[in-house]
């Protein structure tokens, strides 16, 4: 898919602080000329803020008008956002927010010719304007203890949406075709996300972990059949870093993801649905850095494990090395990428109604040498 265009934006705002309620007004306009669908936007956003003891109230009501040359009707995108921040004490903070908005979806929905997203997946679109009415509610709490270097953040999120289009999946010649059809459906999502981090000053170490769990409900069309479905996603992101000396540091970042789904006429009633077992997709990256006054060295290794079936997985290891040396007016840089010279990368494409494997080509082993001069 080829996307070409020209985008220009202008915006102005002013603030009124003379009253107890702080007022902020913004107006703007943009022009988007592209080879998919030209459109222009006008918007105005009044926003208000009120401080009462440990509570801060914020509200905004953005209104946006989207004009498509050649179309007689103007698309209006109203919105309303309300947020309350509560500072309990130095360590504890809480936030409650609610937002309603009408949104214009990805501009690629205007592309009328089929295009590949990977070698086994093709997208195509019916003619229309993709719009979503969305409600989003979030409760956030965070705790910090600076002296002990201990931090915790927890988010609870609920969203409900009405989408004016639905994706249809079909298979032709071992290619998965996705077609955007302008048949409305509803979506809902419930999620919790927690981040915990702890620093150890005496040993120059920091560890952290992020855990999130999401439950989603939606619908799509499969070979002409309407399919409501639900799916769950579990994601874990551990990480740590340690400074071995003043010049050397090691770091690790990982991501483990798993999804499950159920689908049928009623995904909420057991015995009336089919289910799709989840597969693990994992990545682990380790890095080493060595820094002196003139010499910098770094090396990284990234390991991928993607389950194709419950009994079969694809394992891949990438390694990169880089070095630089600084002279008074010159810097030499050397990079060695993809040292093991992998030619392709296989992975699992997970959709709530299907699982299949795909792959992408990888740049072969390469050696880059740069000379940077200060003139």
CSV table of C-alpha atoms in Angstrom, one decimal:
chain,number,residue,atom,x,y,z
A,1,UNK,CA,0.0,0.0,0.0
A,2,UNK,CA,1.4,3.4,-1.0
A,3,UNK,CA,0.4,6.4,1.1
A,4,UNK,CA,1.4,9.9,-0.1
A,5,UNK,CA,0.1,13.2,1.1
A,6,UNK,CA,0.5,16.7,2.4
A,7,UNK,CA,-0.6,17.6,5.9
A,8,UNK,CA,-0.7,21.1,7.4
A,9,UNK,CA,-2.0,22.2,10.9
A,10,UNK,CA,-2.6,25.5,12.7
A,11,UNK,CA,-3.8,25.9,16.3
A,12,UNK,CA,-4.3,28.7,18.7
A,13,UNK,CA,-5.3,28.8,22.4
A,14,UNK,CA,-5.8,31.2,25.3
A,15,UNK,CA,-6.0,30.8,29.0
A,16,UNK,CA,-8.2,32.7,31.5
A,17,UNK,CA,-7.0,32.5,35.1
A,18,UNK,CA,-8.8,35.5,36.7
A,19,UNK,CA,-11.6,33.4,38.1
A,20,UNK,CA,-11.7,30.4,40.4
A,21,UNK,CA,-12.3,28.2,37.4
A,22,UNK,CA,-9.3,28.2,35.1
A,23,UNK,CA,-10.5,28.3,31.5
A,24,UNK,CA,-8.6,27.2,28.4
A,25,UNK,CA,-9.9,27.5,24.9
A,26,UNK,CA,-8.3,26.1,21.7
A,27,UNK,CA,-9.3,26.5,18.1
A,28,UNK,CA,-7.6,24.9,15.1
A,29,UNK,CA,-7.7,23.7,11.6
A,30,UNK,CA,-5.9,21.2,9.5
A,31,UNK,CA,-5.6,20.3,5.8
A,32,UNK,CA,-4.9,16.7,4.7
A,33,UNK,CA,-4.3,16.1,1.0
A,34,UNK,CA,-3.5,12.5,0.2
A,35,UNK,CA,-4.0,9.8,-2.4
A,36,UNK,CA,-6.6,8.0,-0.3
A,37,UNK,CA,-9.3,10.6,0.6
A,38,UNK,CA,-8.7,14.3,1.0
A,39,UNK,CA,-10.3,15.8,4.2
A,40,UNK,CA,-10.0,18.9,6.3
A,41,UNK,CA,-10.7,19.5,9.9
A,42,UNK,CA,-12.0,22.4,12.1
A,43,UNK,CA,-12.1,22.1,15.9
A,44,UNK,CA,-12.8,24.0,19.0
A,45,UNK,CA,-12.0,22.7,22.5
A,46,UNK,CA,-13.2,24.5,25.7
A,47,UNK,CA,-11.5,23.2,28.8
A,48,UNK,CA,-12.1,24.0,32.5
A,49,UNK,CA,-10.1,23.3,35.7
A,50,UNK,CA,-11.1,23.8,39.3
A,51,UNK,CA,-9.0,23.1,42.4
A,52,UNK,CA,-10.7,22.3,45.7
A,53,UNK,CA,-8.3,21.3,48.6
A,54,UNK,CA,-6.8,18.0,47.5
A,55,UNK,CA,-9.1,17.5,44.6
A,56,UNK,CA,-8.6,18.8,41.0
A,57,UNK,CA,-11.5,18.7,38.6
A,58,UNK,CA,-11.0,19.0,34.9
A,59,UNK,CA,-13.5,19.0,32.1
A,60,UNK,CA,-13.3,19.5,28.3
A,61,UNK,CA,-15.8,19.4,25.5
A,62,UNK,CA,-14.0,19.1,22.1
A,63,UNK,CA,-16.0,19.5,18.9
A,64,UNK,CA,-14.5,18.6,15.6
A,65,UNK,CA,-15.9,19.0,12.1
A,66,UNK,CA,-14.5,16.9,9.3
A,67,UNK,CA,-15.1,18.1,5.7
A,68,UNK,CA,-14.6,15.7,2.7
A,69,UNK,CA,-14.4,17.6,-0.6
A,70,UNK,CA,-17.1,16.3,-2.8
A,71,UNK,CA,-19.4,15.2,0.0
A,72,UNK,CA,-22.3,17.4,0.9
A,73,UNK,CA,-22.6,16.4,4.5
A,74,UNK,CA,-20.1,17.4,7.2
A,75,UNK,CA,-19.0,14.8,9.8
A,76,UNK,CA,-19.2,16.1,13.3
A,77,UNK,CA,-17.2,14.4,16.0
A,78,UNK,CA,-18.3,15.7,19.5
A,79,UNK,CA,-16.6,14.6,22.7
A,80,UNK,CA,-16.8,15.1,26.5
A,81,UNK,CA,-14.0,14.4,29.0
A,82,UNK,CA,-14.2,14.6,32.8
A,83,UNK,CA,-11.3,13.9,35.2
A,84,UNK,CA,-10.8,14.1,38.9
A,85,UNK,CA,-7.4,13.9,40.6
A,86,UNK,CA,-7.2,13.2,44.3
A,87,UNK,CA,-3.8,13.7,46.1
A,88,UNK,CA,-4.4,11.7,49.3
A,89,UNK,CA,-0.9,12.4,50.7
A,90,UNK,CA,2.7,12.5,49.5
A,91,UNK,CA,2.7,8.7,48.7
A,92,UNK,CA,-0.8,8.0,47.4
A,93,UNK,CA,-2.6,9.5,44.4
A,94,UNK,CA,-5.8,8.5,42.7
A,95,UNK,CA,-7.5,9.5,39.4
A,96,UNK,CA,-10.9,8.9,38.0
A,97,UNK,CA,-11.7,9.8,34.4
A,98,UNK,CA,-14.6,9.3,32.0
A,99,UNK,CA,-14.6,10.1,28.3
A,100,UNK,CA,-17.1,10.0,25.5
A,101,UNK,CA,-16.1,10.7,21.9
A,102,UNK,CA,-16.9,10.1,18.3
A,103,UNK,CA,-13.8,9.1,16.4
A,104,UNK,CA,-12.8,8.9,12.8
A,105,UNK,CA,-10.8,5.6,12.4
A,106,UNK,CA,-7.6,4.8,10.5
A,107,UNK,CA,-7.2,6.5,7.2
A,108,UNK,CA,-6.2,3.2,5.6
A,109,UNK,CA,-9.9,2.4,5.6
A,110,UNK,CA,-10.2,4.7,2.6
A,111,UNK,CA,-7.9,2.6,0.5
A,112,UNK,CA,-10.0,0.9,-2.1
A,113,UNK,CA,-7.5,-1.5,-3.6
A,114,UNK,CA,-6.6,-4.7,-1.7
A,115,UNK,CA,-3.2,-4.6,0.0
A,116,UNK,CA,-1.0,-7.1,1.9
A,117,UNK,CA,-0.2,-6.7,5.6
A,118,UNK,CA,2.0,-9.8,5.4
A,119,UNK,CA,2.5,-12.5,2.9
A,120,UNK,CA,-0.6,-14.4,4.0
A,121,UNK,CA,-2.9,-11.6,5.0
A,122,UNK,CA,-4.7,-9.2,2.7
A,123,UNK,CA,-7.0,-6.2,3.6
A,124,UNK,CA,-9.7,-4.6,1.4
A,125,UNK,CA,-12.3,-2.0,2.2
A,126,UNK,CA,-15.8,-1.2,1.1
A,127,UNK,CA,-16.6,2.5,0.4
A,128,UNK,CA,-17.6,4.4,3.5
A,129,UNK,CA,-16.4,6.5,6.4
A,130,UNK,CA,-15.3,4.4,9.4
A,131,UNK,CA,-16.6,6.0,12.7
A,132,UNK,CA,-16.6,4.7,16.3
A,133,UNK,CA,-18.7,6.0,19.2
A,134,UNK,CA,-16.6,5.2,22.3
A,135,UNK,CA,-17.1,5.5,26.1
A,136,UNK,CA,-14.0,5.1,28.3
A,137,UNK,CA,-13.8,4.9,32.1
A,138,UNK,CA,-10.5,4.7,34.0
A,139,UNK,CA,-9.6,4.5,37.7
A,140,UNK,CA,-5.9,4.9,38.5
A,141,UNK,CA,-4.0,4.6,41.8
A,142,UNK,CA,-0.3,5.0,42.3
A,143,UNK,CA,2.0,4.7,45.3
A,144,UNK,CA,5.5,6.0,45.6
A,145,UNK,CA,8.2,5.7,48.3
A,146,UNK,CA,11.2,7.6,47.1
A,147,UNK,CA,13.4,6.8,50.0
A,148,UNK,CA,13.0,3.0,49.5
A,149,UNK,CA,12.8,3.4,45.6
A,150,UNK,CA,9.5,1.5,45.6
A,151,UNK,CA,6.7,2.4,43.1
A,152,UNK,CA,3.3,0.8,42.3
A,153,UNK,CA,0.7,1.8,39.7
A,154,UNK,CA,-2.6,0.1,39.1
A,155,UNK,CA,-5.1,1.0,36.4
A,156,UNK,CA,-8.7,-0.3,35.9
A,157,UNK,CA,-10.2,0.4,32.5
A,158,UNK,CA,-13.7,-0.1,31.1
A,159,UNK,CA,-14.7,0.8,27.5
A,160,UNK,CA,-17.8,0.4,25.4
A,161,UNK,CA,-18.0,1.2,21.7
A,162,UNK,CA,-20.3,1.2,18.8
A,163,UNK,CA,-18.4,0.7,15.5
A,164,UNK,CA,-20.1,1.4,12.2
A,165,UNK,CA,-18.2,-1.3,10.4
A,166,UNK,CA,-17.3,-5.0,10.9
A,167,UNK,CA,-14.4,-7.1,9.5
A,168,UNK,CA,-15.2,-10.2,7.5
A,169,UNK,CA,-12.6,-13.0,7.2
A,170,UNK,CA,-12.4,-15.5,4.3
A,171,UNK,CA,-9.7,-17.8,3.0
A,172,UNK,CA,-8.8,-17.9,-0.7
A,173,UNK,CA,-5.8,-19.9,-2.0
A,174,UNK,CA,-4.3,-20.1,1.4
A,175,UNK,CA,-4.5,-16.3,1.8
A,176,UNK,CA,-6.5,-14.8,4.6
A,177,UNK,CA,-8.7,-12.0,3.3
A,178,UNK,CA,-10.1,-9.3,5.6
A,179,UNK,CA,-12.8,-7.1,4.2
A,180,UNK,CA,-14.2,-4.0,6.0
A,181,UNK,CA,-17.9,-4.1,5.6
A,182,UNK,CA,-20.2,-1.2,6.8
A,183,UNK,CA,-22.3,-3.3,9.1
A,184,UNK,CA,-22.3,-1.9,12.7
A,185,UNK,CA,-21.4,-3.9,15.8
A,186,UNK,CA,-20.7,-3.3,19.5
A,187,UNK,CA,-17.5,-3.8,21.4
A,188,UNK,CA,-16.7,-3.8,25.1
A,189,UNK,CA,-13.4,-4.2,27.0
A,190,UNK,CA,-12.4,-4.6,30.7
A,191,UNK,CA,-8.8,-4.5,31.8
A,192,UNK,CA,-6.4,-4.2,34.7
A,193,UNK,CA,-2.8,-3.2,34.5
A,194,UNK,CA,-0.3,-3.1,37.3
A,195,UNK,CA,3.4,-1.9,37.3
A,196,UNK,CA,5.7,-2.6,40.3
A,197,UNK,CA,9.3,-1.4,40.5
A,198,UNK,CA,11.9,-1.5,43.2
A,199,UNK,CA,15.4,0.0,43.3
A,200,UNK,CA,18.3,-1.2,45.3
A,201,UNK,CA,20.7,1.7,45.7
A,202,UNK,CA,23.4,-0.2,47.5
A,203,UNK,CA,23.9,-2.6,44.6
A,204,UNK,CA,22.9,-0.2,41.8
A,205,UNK,CA,20.0,-2.4,40.7
A,206,UNK,CA,16.5,-1.8,39.6
A,207,UNK,CA,13.8,-4.5,39.0
A,208,UNK,CA,10.3,-4.0,37.7
A,209,UNK,CA,7.3,-6.0,36.4
A,210,UNK,CA,4.2,-5.1,34.5
A,211,UNK,CA,1.2,-7.4,34.4
A,212,UNK,CA,-2.0,-6.8,32.5
A,213,UNK,CA,-5.1,-8.8,31.8
A,214,UNK,CA,-7.9,-7.8,29.4
A,215,UNK,CA,-11.3,-9.3,28.6
A,216,UNK,CA,-12.9,-8.1,25.3
A,217,UNK,CA,-16.1,-8.8,23.5
A,218,UNK,CA,-16.8,-8.0,19.8
A,219,UNK,CA,-18.0,-9.5,16.6
A,220,UNK,CA,-16.9,-10.2,13.1
A,221,UNK,CA,-18.1,-12.0,10.0
A,222,UNK,CA,-16.5,-15.3,8.9
A,223,UNK,CA,-17.4,-16.7,5.5
A,224,UNK,CA,-20.7,-14.8,5.5
A,225,UNK,CA,-21.6,-15.9,9.0
A,226,UNK,CA,-22.0,-13.4,11.9
A,227,UNK,CA,-19.7,-14.4,14.8
A,228,UNK,CA,-19.8,-12.8,18.2
A,229,UNK,CA,-16.7,-13.6,20.2
A,230,UNK,CA,-14.8,-12.9,23.4
A,231,UNK,CA,-11.1,-13.1,24.0
A,232,UNK,CA,-8.7,-12.7,26.9
A,233,UNK,CA,-5.2,-11.4,26.9
A,234,UNK,CA,-2.5,-11.9,29.5
A,235,UNK,CA,0.7,-10.0,29.2
A,236,UNK,CA,3.8,-10.0,31.5
A,237,UNK,CA,6.8,-7.7,31.1
A,238,UNK,CA,9.7,-8.3,33.6
A,239,UNK,CA,12.8,-6.2,33.5
A,240,UNK,CA,15.9,-5.4,35.5
A,241,UNK,CA,19.1,-3.3,35.1
A,242,UNK,CA,22.3,-3.5,37.1
A,243,UNK,CA,25.4,-1.2,37.1
A,244,UNK,CA,28.3,-3.5,37.5
A,245,UNK,CA,30.8,-0.7,37.8
A,246,UNK,CA,30.7,3.0,36.8
A,247,UNK,CA,31.6,2.0,33.3
A,248,UNK,CA,29.6,-1.2,32.8
A,249,UNK,CA,25.8,-1.9,32.9
A,250,UNK,CA,23.6,-4.9,32.1
A,251,UNK,CA,19.9,-4.8,31.3
A,252,UNK,CA,17.1,-7.3,30.6
A,253,UNK,CA,13.6,-6.8,29.1
A,254,UNK,CA,11.1,-9.5,28.5
A,255,UNK,CA,7.6,-9.8,27.2
A,256,UNK,CA,5.3,-12.9,27.6
A,257,UNK,CA,1.9,-12.8,25.9
A,258,UNK,CA,-1.0,-15.3,25.7
A,259,UNK,CA,-4.5,-15.0,24.4
A,260,UNK,CA,-7.6,-17.2,24.6
A,261,UNK,CA,-10.9,-16.8,22.8
A,262,UNK,CA,-14.4,-18.3,22.6
A,263,UNK,CA,-17.0,-17.7,19.9
A,264,UNK,CA,-20.4,-18.7,18.8
A,265,UNK,CA,-24.0,-17.6,19.1
A,266,UNK,CA,-23.6,-16.7,22.8
A,267,UNK,CA,-20.0,-16.5,24.1
A,268,UNK,CA,-21.3,-16.0,27.7
A,269,UNK,CA,-23.1,-19.4,28.1
A,270,UNK,CA,-21.0,-22.5,28.5
A,271,UNK,CA,-21.8,-25.4,26.3
A,272,UNK,CA,-22.9,-23.2,23.4
A,273,UNK,CA,-19.6,-21.9,22.2
A,274,UNK,CA,-16.4,-23.1,20.6
A,275,UNK,CA,-13.0,-22.1,22.1
A,276,UNK,CA,-9.6,-21.5,20.8
A,277,UNK,CA,-6.6,-22.4,23.0
A,278,UNK,CA,-4.1,-19.7,23.5
A,279,UNK,CA,-0.5,-19.9,22.5
A,280,UNK,CA,2.5,-18.2,24.1
A,281,UNK,CA,4.5,-15.5,22.3
A,282,UNK,CA,7.7,-14.6,24.2
A,283,UNK,CA,10.7,-12.3,23.7
A,284,UNK,CA,13.7,-11.9,26.0
A,285,UNK,CA,16.4,-9.2,25.4
A,286,UNK,CA,19.7,-8.9,27.2
A,287,UNK,CA,22.0,-5.9,26.8
A,288,UNK,CA,25.5,-5.1,27.9
A,289,UNK,CA,27.0,-1.6,27.9
A,290,UNK,CA,30.6,-0.5,28.6
A,291,UNK,CA,31.4,3.3,28.5
A,292,UNK,CA,34.6,5.1,29.0
A,293,UNK,CA,35.7,8.6,28.2
A,294,UNK,CA,36.5,7.7,24.6
A,295,UNK,CA,35.4,4.2,24.0
A,296,UNK,CA,31.8,2.9,24.1
A,297,UNK,CA,30.9,-0.8,23.6
A,298,UNK,CA,27.5,-2.5,23.5
A,299,UNK,CA,26.2,-6.0,22.8
A,300,UNK,CA,22.7,-7.3,22.7
A,301,UNK,CA,21.0,-10.7,22.3
A,302,UNK,CA,17.2,-11.1,21.7
A,303,UNK,CA,15.5,-14.4,21.9
A,304,UNK,CA,12.1,-15.1,20.4
A,305,UNK,CA,9.9,-18.1,21.1
A,306,UNK,CA,6.6,-18.3,19.3
A,307,UNK,CA,4.3,-21.3,19.6
A,308,UNK,CA,2.9,-22.4,16.3
A,309,UNK,CA,0.9,-25.2,17.9
A,310,UNK,CA,0.8,-26.5,21.5
A,311,UNK,CA,3.5,-29.0,20.6
A,312,UNK,CA,5.6,-26.9,18.2
A,313,UNK,CA,7.3,-23.6,18.6
A,314,UNK,CA,9.7,-21.4,16.6
A,315,UNK,CA,12.9,-20.3,18.4
A,316,UNK,CA,15.1,-17.5,17.1
A,317,UNK,CA,18.1,-15.7,18.5
A,318,UNK,CA,19.4,-12.3,17.3
A,319,UNK,CA,22.7,-10.8,18.2
A,320,UNK,CA,24.1,-7.3,17.6
A,321,UNK,CA,27.3,-5.6,18.5
A,322,UNK,CA,28.3,-1.9,18.3
A,323,UNK,CA,31.4,0.1,19.2
A,324,UNK,CA,32.5,3.7,18.9
A,325,UNK,CA,35.7,5.6,19.6
A,326,UNK,CA,35.9,9.3,20.0
A,327,UNK,CA,38.9,11.5,18.9
A,328,UNK,CA,39.0,15.2,19.6
A,329,UNK,CA,37.3,16.0,16.3
A,330,UNK,CA,36.3,12.7,14.9
A,331,UNK,CA,34.2,9.7,15.9
A,332,UNK,CA,34.5,6.2,14.5
A,333,UNK,CA,31.5,3.9,14.8
A,334,UNK,CA,31.2,0.2,14.0
A,335,UNK,CA,28.0,-1.8,14.0
A,336,UNK,CA,27.5,-5.5,13.3
A,337,UNK,CA,23.8,-6.4,13.0
A,338,UNK,CA,22.2,-9.9,12.7
A,339,UNK,CA,25.4,-11.7,13.5
A,340,UNK,CA,23.8,-15.1,13.1
A,341,UNK,CA,22.5,-14.1,9.7
A,342,UNK,CA,18.9,-15.2,10.0
A,343,UNK,CA,17.0,-14.9,6.8
A,344,UNK,CA,13.3,-14.9,8.0
A,345,UNK,CA,11.3,-14.8,11.1
A,346,UNK,CA,8.2,-17.0,11.7
A,347,UNK,CA,5.5,-16.0,14.1
A,348,UNK,CA,1.9,-16.7,15.1
A,349,UNK,CA,-0.9,-14.5,13.9
A,350,UNK,CA,-3.6,-14.7,16.6
A,351,UNK,CA,-7.2,-13.7,15.8
A,352,UNK,CA,-10.1,-14.6,18.1
A,353,UNK,CA,-11.5,-17.0,15.4
A,354,UNK,CA,-8.3,-18.4,13.9
A,355,UNK,CA,-4.7,-19.1,14.5
A,356,UNK,CA,-2.1,-19.4,11.7
A,357,UNK,CA,1.6,-18.9,11.2
A,358,UNK,CA,3.3,-16.3,9.0
A,359,UNK,CA,6.7,-15.0,8.4
A,360,UNK,CA,8.7,-11.9,7.4
A,361,UNK,CA,12.0,-11.5,5.7
A,362,UNK,CA,14.9,-10.2,7.7
A,363,UNK,CA,17.8,-8.1,6.5
A,364,UNK,CA,20.9,-10.3,6.2
A,365,UNK,CA,24.0,-9.9,8.3
A,366,UNK,CA,25.4,-6.4,7.8
A,367,UNK,CA,28.5,-4.5,8.9
A,368,UNK,CA,28.2,-0.7,9.1
A,369,UNK,CA,31.2,1.6,9.6
A,370,UNK,CA,30.8,5.4,10.0
A,371,UNK,CA,33.2,8.3,10.3
A,372,UNK,CA,31.8,11.5,11.9
A,373,UNK,CA,33.9,14.6,11.5
A,374,UNK,CA,33.5,17.9,13.4
A,375,UNK,CA,34.4,20.6,10.9
